[in-house]
């Protein structure tokens, strides 16, 4: 299944993320792909909001992973942009989260594709400045 959504403001990108969070189920893994500055953090904040997480959510760039557990499901937010070696994922026990009872969202997941579960949801965010500055094309694909 493939779905394409177009947003024209950061608020619309946030709201689409929120819808994903509201529908998210325990054990789901979301791979989030997109260039720097494309809106991955805004989208992620929407997902967290949809899960009922009200605290501030930012990219865990230097810690690789942040856990939020005050929502309706635990939320495991990974940012693997700065990962030097895939073994760093072993060190944080990624599989406990990927195959756990929460929702995983992994920014820059293309850098660790070989350890992603067989079933995951790939979300790609792209800009097109010709359409408008805040335009985003968000593609959602399920892999299984």
PDB file of C-alpha atoms in Angstrom:
ATOM      1  CA  UNK A   1       0.000   0.000   0.000  1.00  0.00           C
ATOM      2  CA  UNK A   2       1.282   3.461  -0.912  1.00  0.00           C
ATOM      3  CA  UNK A   3      -0.269   6.771   0.064  1.00  0.00           C
ATOM      4  CA  UNK A   4       0.888  10.256  -0.959  1.00  0.00           C
ATOM      5  CA  UNK A   5      -0.117  13.329   1.023  1.00  0.00           C
ATOM      6  CA  UNK A   6       0.744  16.910   0.115  1.00  0.00           C
ATOM      7  CA  UNK A   7       1.023  19.558   2.824  1.00  0.00           C
ATOM      8  CA  UNK A   8       1.458  23.292   2.366  1.00  0.00           C
ATOM      9  CA  UNK A   9       2.412  24.431   5.891  1.00  0.00           C
ATOM     10  CA  UNK A  10       4.272  23.151   8.934  1.00  0.00           C
ATOM     11  CA  UNK A  11       0.879  22.944  10.684  1.00  0.00           C
ATOM     12  CA  UNK A  12      -0.480  20.596   7.984  1.00  0.00           C
ATOM     13  CA  UNK A  13       2.676  18.442   8.261  1.00  0.00           C
ATOM     14  CA  UNK A  14       2.215  18.329  12.052  1.00  0.00           C
ATOM     15  CA  UNK A  15      -1.487  17.432  11.671  1.00  0.00           C
ATOM     16  CA  UNK A  16      -0.716  14.566   9.287  1.00  0.00           C
ATOM     17  CA  UNK A  17       1.837  13.248  11.800  1.00  0.00           C
ATOM     18  CA  UNK A  18      -0.824  13.552  14.497  1.00  0.00           C
ATOM     19  CA  UNK A  19      -3.222  11.382  12.455  1.00  0.00           C
ATOM     20  CA  UNK A  20      -0.489   8.732  12.149  1.00  0.00           C
ATOM     21  CA  UNK A  21       0.044   8.867  15.927  1.00  0.00           C
ATOM     22  CA  UNK A  22      -3.681   8.548  16.636  1.00  0.00           C
ATOM     23  CA  UNK A  23      -3.862   5.404  14.489  1.00  0.00           C
ATOM     24  CA  UNK A  24      -0.531   3.894  15.582  1.00  0.00           C
ATOM     25  CA  UNK A  25      -0.613   0.459  17.183  1.00  0.00           C
ATOM     26  CA  UNK A  26       1.752  -1.223  19.604  1.00  0.00           C
ATOM     27  CA  UNK A  27       4.715  -2.821  17.848  1.00  0.00           C
ATOM     28  CA  UNK A  28       4.669  -0.586  14.782  1.00  0.00           C
ATOM     29  CA  UNK A  29       7.968   0.720  13.410  1.00  0.00           C
ATOM     30  CA  UNK A  30       8.072   3.859  11.266  1.00  0.00           C
ATOM     31  CA  UNK A  31      11.104   4.627   9.130  1.00  0.00           C
ATOM     32  CA  UNK A  32      11.333   8.382   8.462  1.00  0.00           C
ATOM     33  CA  UNK A  33      13.425   9.493   5.477  1.00  0.00           C
ATOM     34  CA  UNK A  34      14.113  13.022   4.264  1.00  0.00           C
ATOM     35  CA  UNK A  35      16.841  15.605   3.798  1.00  0.00           C
ATOM     36  CA  UNK A  36      17.937  18.003   6.531  1.00  0.00           C
ATOM     37  CA  UNK A  37      15.329  20.697   7.115  1.00  0.00           C
ATOM     38  CA  UNK A  38      12.517  18.858   5.354  1.00  0.00           C
ATOM     39  CA  UNK A  39      10.233  18.698   8.417  1.00  0.00           C
ATOM     40  CA  UNK A  40      10.991  15.326  10.021  1.00  0.00           C
ATOM     41  CA  UNK A  41      10.960  16.834  13.510  1.00  0.00           C
ATOM     42  CA  UNK A  42       7.646  18.658  12.934  1.00  0.00           C
ATOM     43  CA  UNK A  43       6.129  15.430  11.615  1.00  0.00           C
ATOM     44  CA  UNK A  44       7.511  13.491  14.615  1.00  0.00           C
ATOM     45  CA  UNK A  45       6.079  16.054  17.027  1.00  0.00           C
ATOM     46  CA  UNK A  46       2.704  15.461  15.385  1.00  0.00           C
ATOM     47  CA  UNK A  47       3.026  11.687  15.811  1.00  0.00           C
ATOM     48  CA  UNK A  48       3.888  12.160  19.495  1.00  0.00           C
ATOM     49  CA  UNK A  49       0.930  14.495  19.948  1.00  0.00           C
ATOM     50  CA  UNK A  50      -1.351  11.916  18.321  1.00  0.00           C
ATOM     51  CA  UNK A  51      -0.092   9.391  20.880  1.00  0.00           C
ATOM     52  CA  UNK A  52      -1.072  11.792  23.679  1.00  0.00           C
ATOM     53  CA  UNK A  53       2.466  12.951  24.495  1.00  0.00           C
ATOM     54  CA  UNK A  54       2.394  16.573  25.556  1.00  0.00           C
ATOM     55  CA  UNK A  55       6.046  17.120  26.485  1.00  0.00           C
ATOM     56  CA  UNK A  56       8.421  18.768  24.026  1.00  0.00           C
ATOM     57  CA  UNK A  57       9.751  16.339  21.412  1.00  0.00           C
ATOM     58  CA  UNK A  58      13.006  17.161  19.649  1.00  0.00           C
ATOM     59  CA  UNK A  59      15.410  15.112  17.583  1.00  0.00           C
ATOM     60  CA  UNK A  60      17.674  13.078  19.897  1.00  0.00           C
ATOM     61  CA  UNK A  61      20.635  13.815  17.605  1.00  0.00           C
ATOM     62  CA  UNK A  62      23.344  13.207  20.173  1.00  0.00           C
ATOM     63  CA  UNK A  63      21.666  10.447  22.204  1.00  0.00           C
ATOM     64  CA  UNK A  64      20.362   8.363  19.266  1.00  0.00           C
ATOM     65  CA  UNK A  65      17.119   7.543  21.116  1.00  0.00           C
ATOM     66  CA  UNK A  66      14.588   9.215  23.372  1.00  0.00           C
ATOM     67  CA  UNK A  67      11.793   7.394  25.214  1.00  0.00           C
ATOM     68  CA  UNK A  68       8.426   9.026  25.916  1.00  0.00           C
ATOM     69  CA  UNK A  69       6.069   6.938  27.995  1.00  0.00           C
ATOM     70  CA  UNK A  70       3.287   9.233  29.136  1.00  0.00           C
ATOM     71  CA  UNK A  71       1.130   8.706  26.031  1.00  0.00           C
ATOM     72  CA  UNK A  72      -1.333   5.920  25.271  1.00  0.00           C
ATOM     73  CA  UNK A  73       1.625   3.825  24.035  1.00  0.00           C
ATOM     74  CA  UNK A  74       5.349   4.149  24.718  1.00  0.00           C
ATOM     75  CA  UNK A  75       7.045   6.187  21.970  1.00  0.00           C
ATOM     76  CA  UNK A  76      10.633   5.382  20.988  1.00  0.00           C
ATOM     77  CA  UNK A  77      12.118   8.170  18.896  1.00  0.00           C
ATOM     78  CA  UNK A  78      15.418   7.357  17.194  1.00  0.00           C
ATOM     79  CA  UNK A  79      17.649   9.713  15.218  1.00  0.00           C
ATOM     80  CA  UNK A  80      20.456   7.671  13.657  1.00  0.00           C
ATOM     81  CA  UNK A  81      21.941  10.488  11.533  1.00  0.00           C
ATOM     82  CA  UNK A  82      25.178  10.559  13.537  1.00  0.00           C
ATOM     83  CA  UNK A  83      25.543   6.814  13.977  1.00  0.00           C
ATOM     84  CA  UNK A  84      29.080   5.789  13.099  1.00  0.00           C
ATOM     85  CA  UNK A  85      28.643   2.029  13.116  1.00  0.00           C
ATOM     86  CA  UNK A  86      25.549  -0.163  13.138  1.00  0.00           C
ATOM     87  CA  UNK A  87      26.952  -1.851  16.266  1.00  0.00           C
ATOM     88  CA  UNK A  88      25.991   1.304  18.173  1.00  0.00           C
ATOM     89  CA  UNK A  89      22.397   0.169  17.712  1.00  0.00           C
ATOM     90  CA  UNK A  90      23.250  -3.137  19.439  1.00  0.00           C
ATOM     91  CA  UNK A  91      24.721  -1.182  22.340  1.00  0.00           C
ATOM     92  CA  UNK A  92      21.414   0.571  23.007  1.00  0.00           C
ATOM     93  CA  UNK A  93      19.446  -2.672  22.624  1.00  0.00           C
ATOM     94  CA  UNK A  94      17.449  -1.500  19.617  1.00  0.00           C
ATOM     95  CA  UNK A  95      15.664  -4.847  19.199  1.00  0.00           C
ATOM     96  CA  UNK A  96      14.013  -4.438  22.610  1.00  0.00           C
ATOM     97  CA  UNK A  97      12.325  -1.332  21.179  1.00  0.00           C
ATOM     98  CA  UNK A  98      11.784  -2.469  17.568  1.00  0.00           C
ATOM     99  CA  UNK A  99       9.997  -5.599  18.799  1.00  0.00           C
ATOM    100  CA  UNK A 100       8.505  -4.085  21.958  1.00  0.00           C
ATOM    101  CA  UNK A 101       5.077  -2.868  22.996  1.00  0.00           C
ATOM    102  CA  UNK A 102       5.463   0.728  21.867  1.00  0.00           C
ATOM    103  CA  UNK A 103       5.721   2.729  18.653  1.00  0.00           C
ATOM    104  CA  UNK A 104       9.170   3.296  17.085  1.00  0.00           C
ATOM    105  CA  UNK A 105       9.923   6.187  14.798  1.00  0.00           C
ATOM    106  CA  UNK A 106      13.406   6.200  13.277  1.00  0.00           C
ATOM    107  CA  UNK A 107      14.715   9.341  11.582  1.00  0.00           C
ATOM    108  CA  UNK A 108      17.335   8.602   8.879  1.00  0.00           C
ATOM    109  CA  UNK A 109      16.303   4.914   8.978  1.00  0.00           C
ATOM    110  CA  UNK A 110      17.872   4.370   5.542  1.00  0.00           C
ATOM    111  CA  UNK A 111      21.244   4.350   7.368  1.00  0.00           C
ATOM    112  CA  UNK A 112      20.277   1.205   9.317  1.00  0.00           C
ATOM    113  CA  UNK A 113      18.042  -0.586   6.785  1.00  0.00           C
ATOM    114  CA  UNK A 114      19.732  -3.946   7.347  1.00  0.00           C
ATOM    115  CA  UNK A 115      18.428  -4.163  10.938  1.00  0.00           C
ATOM    116  CA  UNK A 116      14.891  -2.865  10.351  1.00  0.00           C
ATOM    117  CA  UNK A 117      12.176  -5.436  11.067  1.00  0.00           C
ATOM    118  CA  UNK A 118      10.593  -7.247   8.115  1.00  0.00           C
ATOM    119  CA  UNK A 119       7.390  -5.285   8.648  1.00  0.00           C
ATOM    120  CA  UNK A 120       7.664  -1.520   8.923  1.00  0.00           C
ATOM    121  CA  UNK A 121       6.090   1.633   7.558  1.00  0.00           C
ATOM    122  CA  UNK A 122       8.348   3.853   5.447  1.00  0.00           C
ATOM    123  CA  UNK A 123       7.583   7.561   5.421  1.00  0.00           C
ATOM    124  CA  UNK A 124       9.471   9.796   3.012  1.00  0.00           C
ATOM    125  CA  UNK A 125       9.202  13.586   3.221  1.00  0.00           C
ATOM    126  CA  UNK A 126      10.307  15.711   0.265  1.00  0.00           C
ATOM    127  CA  UNK A 127      10.199  19.441  -0.443  1.00  0.00           C
ATOM    128  CA  UNK A 128       9.535  21.139  -3.745  1.00  0.00           C
ATOM    129  CA  UNK A 129      10.364  24.841  -3.576  1.00  0.00           C
ATOM    130  CA  UNK A 130       8.757  25.370  -6.986  1.00  0.00           C
ATOM    131  CA  UNK A 131       5.367  24.596  -5.421  1.00  0.00           C
ATOM    132  CA  UNK A 132       5.960  26.759  -2.311  1.00  0.00           C
ATOM    133  CA  UNK A 133       8.424  27.106   0.560  1.00  0.00           C
ATOM    134  CA  UNK A 134       6.401  25.006   3.014  1.00  0.00           C
ATOM    135  CA  UNK A 135       5.180  22.409   0.486  1.00  0.00           C
ATOM    136  CA  UNK A 136       5.911  18.805   1.469  1.00  0.00           C
ATOM    137  CA  UNK A 137       5.199  15.564  -0.357  1.00  0.00           C
ATOM    138  CA  UNK A 138       4.803  12.799   2.229  1.00  0.00           C
ATOM    139  CA  UNK A 139       4.831   9.229   0.917  1.00  0.00           C
ATOM    140  CA  UNK A 140       3.716   6.410   3.226  1.00  0.00           C
ATOM    141  CA  UNK A 141       4.514   2.816   2.225  1.00  0.00           C
ATOM    142  CA  UNK A 142       4.000  -0.384   4.212  1.00  0.00           C
ATOM    143  CA  UNK A 143       6.598  -3.113   3.877  1.00  0.00           C
ATOM    144  CA  UNK A 144       5.928  -6.698   4.891  1.00  0.00           C
TER     145      UNK A 144
END
